[in-house]
PDB file of C-alpha atoms in Angstrom:
ATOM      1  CA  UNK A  29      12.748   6.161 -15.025  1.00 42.00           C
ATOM      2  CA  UNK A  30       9.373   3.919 -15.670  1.00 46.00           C
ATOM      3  CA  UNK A  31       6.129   5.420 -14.102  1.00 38.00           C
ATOM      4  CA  UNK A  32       3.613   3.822 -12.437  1.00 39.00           C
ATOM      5  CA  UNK A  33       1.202   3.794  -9.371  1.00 42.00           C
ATOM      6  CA  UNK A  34      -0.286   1.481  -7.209  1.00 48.00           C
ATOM      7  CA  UNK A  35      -3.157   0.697  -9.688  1.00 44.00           C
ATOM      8  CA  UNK A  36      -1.553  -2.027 -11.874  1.00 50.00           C
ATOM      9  CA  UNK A  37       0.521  -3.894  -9.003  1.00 53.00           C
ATOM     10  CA  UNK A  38      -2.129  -6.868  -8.237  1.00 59.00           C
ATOM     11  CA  UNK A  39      -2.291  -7.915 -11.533  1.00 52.00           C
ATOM     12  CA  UNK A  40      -0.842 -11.718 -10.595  1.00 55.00           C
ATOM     13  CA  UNK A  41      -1.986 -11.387  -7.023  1.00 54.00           C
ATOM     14  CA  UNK A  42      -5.164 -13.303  -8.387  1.00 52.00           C
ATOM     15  CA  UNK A  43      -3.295 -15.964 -10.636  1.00 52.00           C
ATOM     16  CA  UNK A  44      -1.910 -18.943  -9.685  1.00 51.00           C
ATOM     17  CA  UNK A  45       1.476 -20.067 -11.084  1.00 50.00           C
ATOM     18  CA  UNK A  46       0.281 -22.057 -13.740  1.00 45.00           C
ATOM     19  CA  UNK A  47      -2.144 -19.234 -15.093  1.00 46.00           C
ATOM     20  CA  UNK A  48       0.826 -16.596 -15.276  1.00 46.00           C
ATOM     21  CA  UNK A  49       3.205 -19.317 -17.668  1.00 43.00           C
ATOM     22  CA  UNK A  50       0.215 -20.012 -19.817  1.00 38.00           C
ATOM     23  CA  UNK A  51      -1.140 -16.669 -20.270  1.00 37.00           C
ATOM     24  CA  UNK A  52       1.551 -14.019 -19.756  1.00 43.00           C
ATOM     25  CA  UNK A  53       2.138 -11.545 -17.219  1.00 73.00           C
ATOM     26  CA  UNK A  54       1.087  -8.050 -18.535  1.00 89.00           C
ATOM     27  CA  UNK A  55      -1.838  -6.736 -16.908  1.00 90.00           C
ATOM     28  CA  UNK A  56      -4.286  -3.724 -17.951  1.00 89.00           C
ATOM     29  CA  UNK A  57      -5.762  -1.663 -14.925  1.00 87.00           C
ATOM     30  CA  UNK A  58      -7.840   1.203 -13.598  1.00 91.00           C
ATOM     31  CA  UNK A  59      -7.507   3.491 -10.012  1.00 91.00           C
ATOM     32  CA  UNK A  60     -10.780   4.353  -9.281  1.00 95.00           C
ATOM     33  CA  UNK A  61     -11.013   6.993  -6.072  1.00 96.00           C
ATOM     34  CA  UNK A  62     -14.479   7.671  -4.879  1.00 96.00           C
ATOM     35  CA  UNK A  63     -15.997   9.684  -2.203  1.00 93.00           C
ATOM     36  CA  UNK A  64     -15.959   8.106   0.953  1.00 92.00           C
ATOM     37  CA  UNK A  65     -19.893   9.446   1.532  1.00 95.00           C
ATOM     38  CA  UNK A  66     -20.470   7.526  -2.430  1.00 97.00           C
ATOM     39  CA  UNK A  67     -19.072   4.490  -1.952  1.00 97.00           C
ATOM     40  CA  UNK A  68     -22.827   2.485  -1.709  1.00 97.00           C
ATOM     41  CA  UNK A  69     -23.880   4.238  -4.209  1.00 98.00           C
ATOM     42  CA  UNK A  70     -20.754   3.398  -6.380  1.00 98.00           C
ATOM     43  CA  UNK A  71     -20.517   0.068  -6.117  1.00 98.00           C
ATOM     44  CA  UNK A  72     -24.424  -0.354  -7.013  1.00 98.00           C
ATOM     45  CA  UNK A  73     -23.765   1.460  -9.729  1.00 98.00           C
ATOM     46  CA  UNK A  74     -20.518  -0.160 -10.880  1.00 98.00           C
ATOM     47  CA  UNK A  75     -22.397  -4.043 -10.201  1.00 98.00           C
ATOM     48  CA  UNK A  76     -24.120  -2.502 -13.562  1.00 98.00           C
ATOM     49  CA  UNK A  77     -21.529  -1.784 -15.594  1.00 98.00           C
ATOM     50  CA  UNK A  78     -20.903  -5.223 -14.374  1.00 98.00           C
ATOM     51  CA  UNK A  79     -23.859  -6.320 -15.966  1.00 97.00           C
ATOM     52  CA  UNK A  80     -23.312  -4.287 -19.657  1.00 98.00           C
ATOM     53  CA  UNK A  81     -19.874  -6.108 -19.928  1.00 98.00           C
ATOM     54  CA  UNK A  82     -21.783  -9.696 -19.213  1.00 97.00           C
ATOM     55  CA  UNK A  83     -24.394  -8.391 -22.204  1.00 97.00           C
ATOM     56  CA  UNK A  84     -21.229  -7.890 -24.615  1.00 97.00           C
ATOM     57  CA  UNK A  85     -19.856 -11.476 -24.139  1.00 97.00           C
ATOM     58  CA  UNK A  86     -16.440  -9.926 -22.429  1.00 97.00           C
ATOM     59  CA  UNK A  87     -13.791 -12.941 -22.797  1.00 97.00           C
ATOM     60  CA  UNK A  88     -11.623 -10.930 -20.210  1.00 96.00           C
ATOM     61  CA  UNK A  89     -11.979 -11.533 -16.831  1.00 96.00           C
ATOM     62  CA  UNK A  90     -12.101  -7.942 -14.722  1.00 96.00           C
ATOM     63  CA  UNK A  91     -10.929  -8.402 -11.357  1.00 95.00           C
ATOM     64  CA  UNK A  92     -11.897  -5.549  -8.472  1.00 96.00           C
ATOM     65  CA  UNK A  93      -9.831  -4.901  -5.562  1.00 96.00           C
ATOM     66  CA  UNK A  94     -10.468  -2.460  -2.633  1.00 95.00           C
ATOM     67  CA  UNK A  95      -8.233  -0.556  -0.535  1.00 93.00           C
ATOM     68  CA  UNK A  96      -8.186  -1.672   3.505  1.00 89.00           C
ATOM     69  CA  UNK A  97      -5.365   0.673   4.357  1.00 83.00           C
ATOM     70  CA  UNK A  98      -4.697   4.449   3.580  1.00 78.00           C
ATOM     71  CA  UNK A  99      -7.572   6.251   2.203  1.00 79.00           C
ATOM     72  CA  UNK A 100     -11.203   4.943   2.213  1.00 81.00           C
ATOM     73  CA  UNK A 101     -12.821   4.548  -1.421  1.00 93.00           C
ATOM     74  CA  UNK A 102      -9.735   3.637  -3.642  1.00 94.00           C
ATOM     75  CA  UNK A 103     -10.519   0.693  -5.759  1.00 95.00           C
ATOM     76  CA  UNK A 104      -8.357  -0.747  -8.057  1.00 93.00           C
ATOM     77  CA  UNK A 105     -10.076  -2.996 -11.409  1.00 95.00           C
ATOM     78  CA  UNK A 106      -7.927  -5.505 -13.490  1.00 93.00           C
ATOM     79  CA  UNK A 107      -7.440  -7.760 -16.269  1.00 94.00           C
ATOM     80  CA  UNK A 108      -4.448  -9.531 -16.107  1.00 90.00           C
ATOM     81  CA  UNK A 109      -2.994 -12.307 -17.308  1.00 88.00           C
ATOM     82  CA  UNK A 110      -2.662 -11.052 -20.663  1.00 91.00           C
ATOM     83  CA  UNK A 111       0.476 -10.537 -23.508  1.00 89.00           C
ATOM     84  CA  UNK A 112       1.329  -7.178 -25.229  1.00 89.00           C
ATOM     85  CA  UNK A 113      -0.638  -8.119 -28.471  1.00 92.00           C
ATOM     86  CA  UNK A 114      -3.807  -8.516 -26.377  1.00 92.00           C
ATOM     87  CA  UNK A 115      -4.194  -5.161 -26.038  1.00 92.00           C
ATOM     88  CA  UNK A 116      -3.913  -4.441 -29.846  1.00 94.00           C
ATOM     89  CA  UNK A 117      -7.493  -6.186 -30.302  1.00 94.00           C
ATOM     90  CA  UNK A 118      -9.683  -6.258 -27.066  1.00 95.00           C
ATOM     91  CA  UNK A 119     -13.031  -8.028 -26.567  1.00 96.00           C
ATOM     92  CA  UNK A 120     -15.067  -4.674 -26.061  1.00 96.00           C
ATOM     93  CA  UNK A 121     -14.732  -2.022 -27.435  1.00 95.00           C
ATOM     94  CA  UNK A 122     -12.765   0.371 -25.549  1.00 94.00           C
ATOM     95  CA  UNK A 123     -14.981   3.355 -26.076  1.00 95.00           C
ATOM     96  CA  UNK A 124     -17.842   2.055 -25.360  1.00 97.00           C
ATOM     97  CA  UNK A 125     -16.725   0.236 -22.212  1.00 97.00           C
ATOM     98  CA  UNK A 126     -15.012   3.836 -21.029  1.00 95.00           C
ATOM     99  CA  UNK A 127     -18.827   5.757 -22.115  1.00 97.00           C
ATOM    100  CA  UNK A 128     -20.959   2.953 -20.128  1.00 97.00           C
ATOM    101  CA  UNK A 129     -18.371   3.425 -17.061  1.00 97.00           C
ATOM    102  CA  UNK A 130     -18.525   7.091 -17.175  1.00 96.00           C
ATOM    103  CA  UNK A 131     -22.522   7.028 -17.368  1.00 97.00           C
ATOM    104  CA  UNK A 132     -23.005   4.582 -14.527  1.00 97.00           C
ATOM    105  CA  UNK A 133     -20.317   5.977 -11.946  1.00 97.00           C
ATOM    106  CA  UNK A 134     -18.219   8.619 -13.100  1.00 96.00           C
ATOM    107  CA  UNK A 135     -20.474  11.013 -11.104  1.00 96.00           C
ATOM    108  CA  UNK A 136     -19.090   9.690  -7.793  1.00 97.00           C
ATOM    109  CA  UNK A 137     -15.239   9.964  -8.959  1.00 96.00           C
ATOM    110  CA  UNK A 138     -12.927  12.029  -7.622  1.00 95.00           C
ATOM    111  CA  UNK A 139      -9.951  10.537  -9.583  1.00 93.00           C
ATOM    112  CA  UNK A 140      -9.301   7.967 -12.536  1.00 92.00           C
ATOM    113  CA  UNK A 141      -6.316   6.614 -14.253  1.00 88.00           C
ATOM    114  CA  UNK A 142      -5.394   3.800 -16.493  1.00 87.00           C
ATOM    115  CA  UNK A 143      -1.988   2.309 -15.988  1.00 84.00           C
ATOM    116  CA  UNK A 144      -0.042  -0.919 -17.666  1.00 88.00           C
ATOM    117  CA  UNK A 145       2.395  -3.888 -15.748  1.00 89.00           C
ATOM    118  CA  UNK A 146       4.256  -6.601 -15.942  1.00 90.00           C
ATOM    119  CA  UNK A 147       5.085  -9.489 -13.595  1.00 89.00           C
ATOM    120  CA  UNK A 148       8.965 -10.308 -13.373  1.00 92.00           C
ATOM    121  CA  UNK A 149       8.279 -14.059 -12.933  1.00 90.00           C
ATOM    122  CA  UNK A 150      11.799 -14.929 -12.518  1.00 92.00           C
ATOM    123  CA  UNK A 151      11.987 -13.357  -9.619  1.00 94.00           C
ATOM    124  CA  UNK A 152       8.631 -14.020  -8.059  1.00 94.00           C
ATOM    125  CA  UNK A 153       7.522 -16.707  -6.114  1.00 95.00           C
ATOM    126  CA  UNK A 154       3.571 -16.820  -6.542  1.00 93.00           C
ATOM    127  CA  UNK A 155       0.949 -18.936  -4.421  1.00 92.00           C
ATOM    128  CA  UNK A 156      -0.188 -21.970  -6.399  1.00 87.00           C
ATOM    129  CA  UNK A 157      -4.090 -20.553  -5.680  1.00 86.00           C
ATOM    130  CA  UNK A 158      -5.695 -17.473  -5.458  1.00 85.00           C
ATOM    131  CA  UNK A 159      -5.392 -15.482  -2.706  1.00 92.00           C
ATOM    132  CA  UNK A 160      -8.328 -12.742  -1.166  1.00 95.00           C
ATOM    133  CA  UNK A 161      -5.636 -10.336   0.836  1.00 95.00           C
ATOM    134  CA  UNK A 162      -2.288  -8.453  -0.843  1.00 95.00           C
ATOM    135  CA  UNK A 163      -0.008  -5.934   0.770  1.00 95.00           C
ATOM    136  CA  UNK A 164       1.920  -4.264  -1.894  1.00 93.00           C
ATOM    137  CA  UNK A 165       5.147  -2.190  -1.286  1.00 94.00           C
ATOM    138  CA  UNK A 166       6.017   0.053  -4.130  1.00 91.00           C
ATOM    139  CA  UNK A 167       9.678   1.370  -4.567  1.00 94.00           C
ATOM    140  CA  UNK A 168      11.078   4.229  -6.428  1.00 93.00           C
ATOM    141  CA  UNK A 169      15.155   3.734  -6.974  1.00 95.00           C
ATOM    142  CA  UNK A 170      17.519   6.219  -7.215  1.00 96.00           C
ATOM    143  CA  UNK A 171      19.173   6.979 -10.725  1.00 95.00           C
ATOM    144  CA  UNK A 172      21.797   4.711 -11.367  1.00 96.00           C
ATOM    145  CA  UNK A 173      20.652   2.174  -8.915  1.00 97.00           C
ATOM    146  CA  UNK A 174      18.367  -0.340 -10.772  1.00 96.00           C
ATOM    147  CA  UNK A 175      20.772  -3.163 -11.066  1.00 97.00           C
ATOM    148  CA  UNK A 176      22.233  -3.336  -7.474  1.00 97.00           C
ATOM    149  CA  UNK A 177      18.319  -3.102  -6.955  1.00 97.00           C
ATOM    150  CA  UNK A 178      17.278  -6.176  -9.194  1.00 97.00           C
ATOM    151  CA  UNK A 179      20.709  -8.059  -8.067  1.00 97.00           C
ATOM    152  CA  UNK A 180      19.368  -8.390  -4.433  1.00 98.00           C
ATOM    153  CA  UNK A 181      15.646  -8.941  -5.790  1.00 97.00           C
ATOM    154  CA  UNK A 182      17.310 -12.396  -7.718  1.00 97.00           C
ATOM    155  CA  UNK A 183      19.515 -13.094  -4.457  1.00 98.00           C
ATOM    156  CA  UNK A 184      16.300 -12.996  -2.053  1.00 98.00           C
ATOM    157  CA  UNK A 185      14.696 -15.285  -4.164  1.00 97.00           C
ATOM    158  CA  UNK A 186      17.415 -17.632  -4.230  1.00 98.00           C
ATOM    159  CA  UNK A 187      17.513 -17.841  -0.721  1.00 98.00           C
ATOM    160  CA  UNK A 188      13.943 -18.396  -0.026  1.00 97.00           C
ATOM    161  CA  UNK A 189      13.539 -21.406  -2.453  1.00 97.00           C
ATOM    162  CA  UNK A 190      16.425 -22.658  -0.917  1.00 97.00           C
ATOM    163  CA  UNK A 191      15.009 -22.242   2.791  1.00 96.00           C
ATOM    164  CA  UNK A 192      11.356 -23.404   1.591  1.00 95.00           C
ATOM    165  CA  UNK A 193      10.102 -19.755   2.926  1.00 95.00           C
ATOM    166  CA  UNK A 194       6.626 -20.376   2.972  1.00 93.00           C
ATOM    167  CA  UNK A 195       5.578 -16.738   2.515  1.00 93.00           C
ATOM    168  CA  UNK A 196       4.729 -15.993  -1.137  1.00 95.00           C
ATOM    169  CA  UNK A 197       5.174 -12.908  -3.459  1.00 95.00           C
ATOM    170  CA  UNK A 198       5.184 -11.023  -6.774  1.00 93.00           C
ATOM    171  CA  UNK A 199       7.917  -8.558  -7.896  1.00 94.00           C
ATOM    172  CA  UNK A 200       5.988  -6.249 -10.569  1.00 91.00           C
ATOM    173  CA  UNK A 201       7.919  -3.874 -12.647  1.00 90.00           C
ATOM    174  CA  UNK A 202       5.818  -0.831 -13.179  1.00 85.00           C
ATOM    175  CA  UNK A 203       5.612   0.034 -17.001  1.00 82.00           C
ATOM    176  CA  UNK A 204       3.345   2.946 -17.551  1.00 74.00           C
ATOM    177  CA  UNK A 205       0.572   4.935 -15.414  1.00 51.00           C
ATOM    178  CA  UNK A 206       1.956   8.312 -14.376  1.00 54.00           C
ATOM    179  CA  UNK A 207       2.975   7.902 -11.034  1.00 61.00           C
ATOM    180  CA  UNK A 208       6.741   7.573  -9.601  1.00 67.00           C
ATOM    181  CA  UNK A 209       7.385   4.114  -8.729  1.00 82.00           C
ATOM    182  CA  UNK A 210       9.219   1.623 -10.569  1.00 90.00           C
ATOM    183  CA  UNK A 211       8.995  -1.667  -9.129  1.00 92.00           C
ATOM    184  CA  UNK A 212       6.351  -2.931  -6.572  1.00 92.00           C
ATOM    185  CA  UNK A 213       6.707  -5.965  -4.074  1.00 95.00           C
ATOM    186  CA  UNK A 214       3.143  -7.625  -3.758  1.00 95.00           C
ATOM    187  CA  UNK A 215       2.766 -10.064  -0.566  1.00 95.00           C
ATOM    188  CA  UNK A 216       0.233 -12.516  -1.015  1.00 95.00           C
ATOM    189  CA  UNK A 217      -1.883 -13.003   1.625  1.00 94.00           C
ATOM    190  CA  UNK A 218      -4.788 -15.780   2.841  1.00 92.00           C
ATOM    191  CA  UNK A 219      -5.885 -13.736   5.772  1.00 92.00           C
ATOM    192  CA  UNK A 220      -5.490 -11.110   8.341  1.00 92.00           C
ATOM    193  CA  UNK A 221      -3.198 -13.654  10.569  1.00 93.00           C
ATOM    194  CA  UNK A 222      -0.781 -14.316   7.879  1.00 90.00           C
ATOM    195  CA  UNK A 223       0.423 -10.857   8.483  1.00 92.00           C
ATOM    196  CA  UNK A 224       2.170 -12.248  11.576  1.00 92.00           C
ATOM    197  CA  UNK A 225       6.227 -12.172  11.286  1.00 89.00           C
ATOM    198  CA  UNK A 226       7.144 -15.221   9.961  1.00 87.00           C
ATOM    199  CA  UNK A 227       9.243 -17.701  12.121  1.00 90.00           C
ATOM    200  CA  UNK A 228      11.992 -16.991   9.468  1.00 93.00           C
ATOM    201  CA  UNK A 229      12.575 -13.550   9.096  1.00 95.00           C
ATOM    202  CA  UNK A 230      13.956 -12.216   5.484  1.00 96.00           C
ATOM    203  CA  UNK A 231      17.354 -11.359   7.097  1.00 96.00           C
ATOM    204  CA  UNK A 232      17.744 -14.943   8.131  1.00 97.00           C
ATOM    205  CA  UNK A 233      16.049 -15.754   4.982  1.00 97.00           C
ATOM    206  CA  UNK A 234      19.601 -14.189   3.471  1.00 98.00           C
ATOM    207  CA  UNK A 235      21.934 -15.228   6.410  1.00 97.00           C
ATOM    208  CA  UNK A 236      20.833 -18.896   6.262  1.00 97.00           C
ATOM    209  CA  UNK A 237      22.152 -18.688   2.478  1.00 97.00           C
ATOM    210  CA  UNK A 238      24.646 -16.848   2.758  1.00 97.00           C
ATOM    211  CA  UNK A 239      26.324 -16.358   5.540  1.00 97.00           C
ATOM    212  CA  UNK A 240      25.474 -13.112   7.793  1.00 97.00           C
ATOM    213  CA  UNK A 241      28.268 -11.048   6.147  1.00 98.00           C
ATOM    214  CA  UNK A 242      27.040 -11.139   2.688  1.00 98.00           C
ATOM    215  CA  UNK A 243      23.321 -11.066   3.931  1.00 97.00           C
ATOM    216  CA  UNK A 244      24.356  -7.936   5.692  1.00 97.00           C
ATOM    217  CA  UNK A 245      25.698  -6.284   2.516  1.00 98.00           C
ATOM    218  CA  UNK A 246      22.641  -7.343   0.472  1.00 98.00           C
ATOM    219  CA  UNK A 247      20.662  -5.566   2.706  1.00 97.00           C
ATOM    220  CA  UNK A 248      22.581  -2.706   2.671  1.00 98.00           C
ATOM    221  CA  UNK A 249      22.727  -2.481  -1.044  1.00 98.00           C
ATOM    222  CA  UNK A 250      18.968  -2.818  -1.344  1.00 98.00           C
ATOM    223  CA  UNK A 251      18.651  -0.324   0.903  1.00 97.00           C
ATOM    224  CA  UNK A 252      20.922   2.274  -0.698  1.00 98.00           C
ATOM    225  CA  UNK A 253      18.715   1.844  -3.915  1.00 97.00           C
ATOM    226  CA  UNK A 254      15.533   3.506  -2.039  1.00 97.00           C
ATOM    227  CA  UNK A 255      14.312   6.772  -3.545  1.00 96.00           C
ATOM    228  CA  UNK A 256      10.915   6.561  -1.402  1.00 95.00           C
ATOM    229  CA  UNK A 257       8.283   3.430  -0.963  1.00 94.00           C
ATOM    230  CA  UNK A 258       4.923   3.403   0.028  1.00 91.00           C
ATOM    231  CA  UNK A 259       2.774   0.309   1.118  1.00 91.00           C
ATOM    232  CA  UNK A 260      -0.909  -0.167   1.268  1.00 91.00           C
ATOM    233  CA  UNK A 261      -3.431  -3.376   1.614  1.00 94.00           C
ATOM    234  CA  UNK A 262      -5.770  -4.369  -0.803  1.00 95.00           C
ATOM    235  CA  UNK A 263      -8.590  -6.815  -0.338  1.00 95.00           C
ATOM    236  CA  UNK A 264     -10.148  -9.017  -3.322  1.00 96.00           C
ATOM    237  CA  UNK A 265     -13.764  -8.088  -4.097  1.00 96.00           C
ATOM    238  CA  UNK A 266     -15.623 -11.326  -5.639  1.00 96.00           C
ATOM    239  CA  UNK A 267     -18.885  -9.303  -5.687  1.00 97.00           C
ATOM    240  CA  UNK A 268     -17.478  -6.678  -8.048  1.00 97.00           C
ATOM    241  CA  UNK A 269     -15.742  -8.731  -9.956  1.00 97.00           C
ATOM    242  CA  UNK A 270     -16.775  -9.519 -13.372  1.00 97.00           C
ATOM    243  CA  UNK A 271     -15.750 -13.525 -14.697  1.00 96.00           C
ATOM    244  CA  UNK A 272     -16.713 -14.355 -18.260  1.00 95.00           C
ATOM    245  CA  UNK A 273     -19.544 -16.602 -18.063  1.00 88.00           C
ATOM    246  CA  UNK A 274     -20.823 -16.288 -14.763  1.00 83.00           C
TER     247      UNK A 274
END
């Protein structure tokens, strides 16, 4: 069974379609938990570690996230975008980047940990532009249940390009972190009112393909995969965000 947790499941949430063909879906990304009382003081002090990885000419773009749901001061940083042989020769120096962090902020940490992902895009429907709101739904399956699992993932998304579904998403298969999930949903969100039901529900997303039957038994099987889930909402943070060149 993979492990993962929710640190590396925004990785595409940022990309539009175009930039996940071109660049390739693997993303590289850090859970950062902080004290609720530090928080300020952590984000001044992270704006400068900001700074140091503007001084070394960073070609990757480092893209911060923070938590609106669940608890306060989780804050997830990524660089996504990316193929596996990326990571065999990165920009900065590893080392160096983990030193600087630990000097700047690692006093007000309570937690830290590095985790790796990869966007299924076959499965995904992504928004053509970036979006400043996710809500990400991680699953862990029950042994033995991965490919009912991914068979109703690749029906849903048959059924909502075929109904035009205007709601878009990212399936994210959890490679490596530590935690227990496997696979994450991500929800892509332009604001707070998007959250509304949409007119179209995702059971008459299936039913209007298939027939209520067969949408019934999807939904079933999907369900029968579940080991546990857990959700939370993330919000994009420009101001922490570091963007080669600016």
């Amino acid at each position: 069974m993979k492990t993962a947790t929710t640190l590396a499941v925004v990785v595409g949430a940022l990309l539009p379609a175009a930039a996940l063909a071109q660049e390739g879906p693997i993303s590289r990304s850090y859970t950062l938990t902080v004290r609720a009382a530090d928080i300020t003081a952590f984000e001044e002090a992270y704006l400068r570690h900001v700074d140091w990885h503007r001084q070394q000419n960073d070609s990757w773009t480092w893209t911060m996230w923070s938590s609106d749901t669940g608890d306060l001061g989780r804050y997830i940083v990524i660089s996504g975008g990316h193929t596996w042989t990326d990571f065999d020769s990165p920009p900065v120096d590893e080392a160096a980047d983990g030193a600087d962090a630990l000097a700047r902020f690692g006093g007000y940490l309570t937690s830290v940990s590095s985790g790796l992902a990869r966007i299924m895009a076959d499965v995904s429907r992504p928004a053509a532009d970036p979006v400043p709101m996710v809500h990400v739904i991680e699953y862990e399956l029950k042994a033995g249940k991965e490919g009912d699992f991914l068979q109703v993932v690749g029906k849903f998304k048959e059924a909502a390009d075929q109904a035009s579904w205007p709601l878009h998403y990212l399936w994210v298969d959890m490679v490596s972190s530590g935690g227990g999930a496997d696979y994450a949903l991500v929800l892509q969100h332009e604001s707070w009112a998007s959250f509304a039901p949409q007119e179209m529900s995702p059971t008459a997303v299936l039913e209007n393909a298939f027939g209520r039957q067969e949408a019934q038994s999807l939904l079933d099987m999907f369900t029968g995969t579940i080991e546990t889930s857990s959700e939370r909402v993330w919000t994009l943070r420009p101001d922490l965000t570091y963007t080669p060149g600016n």
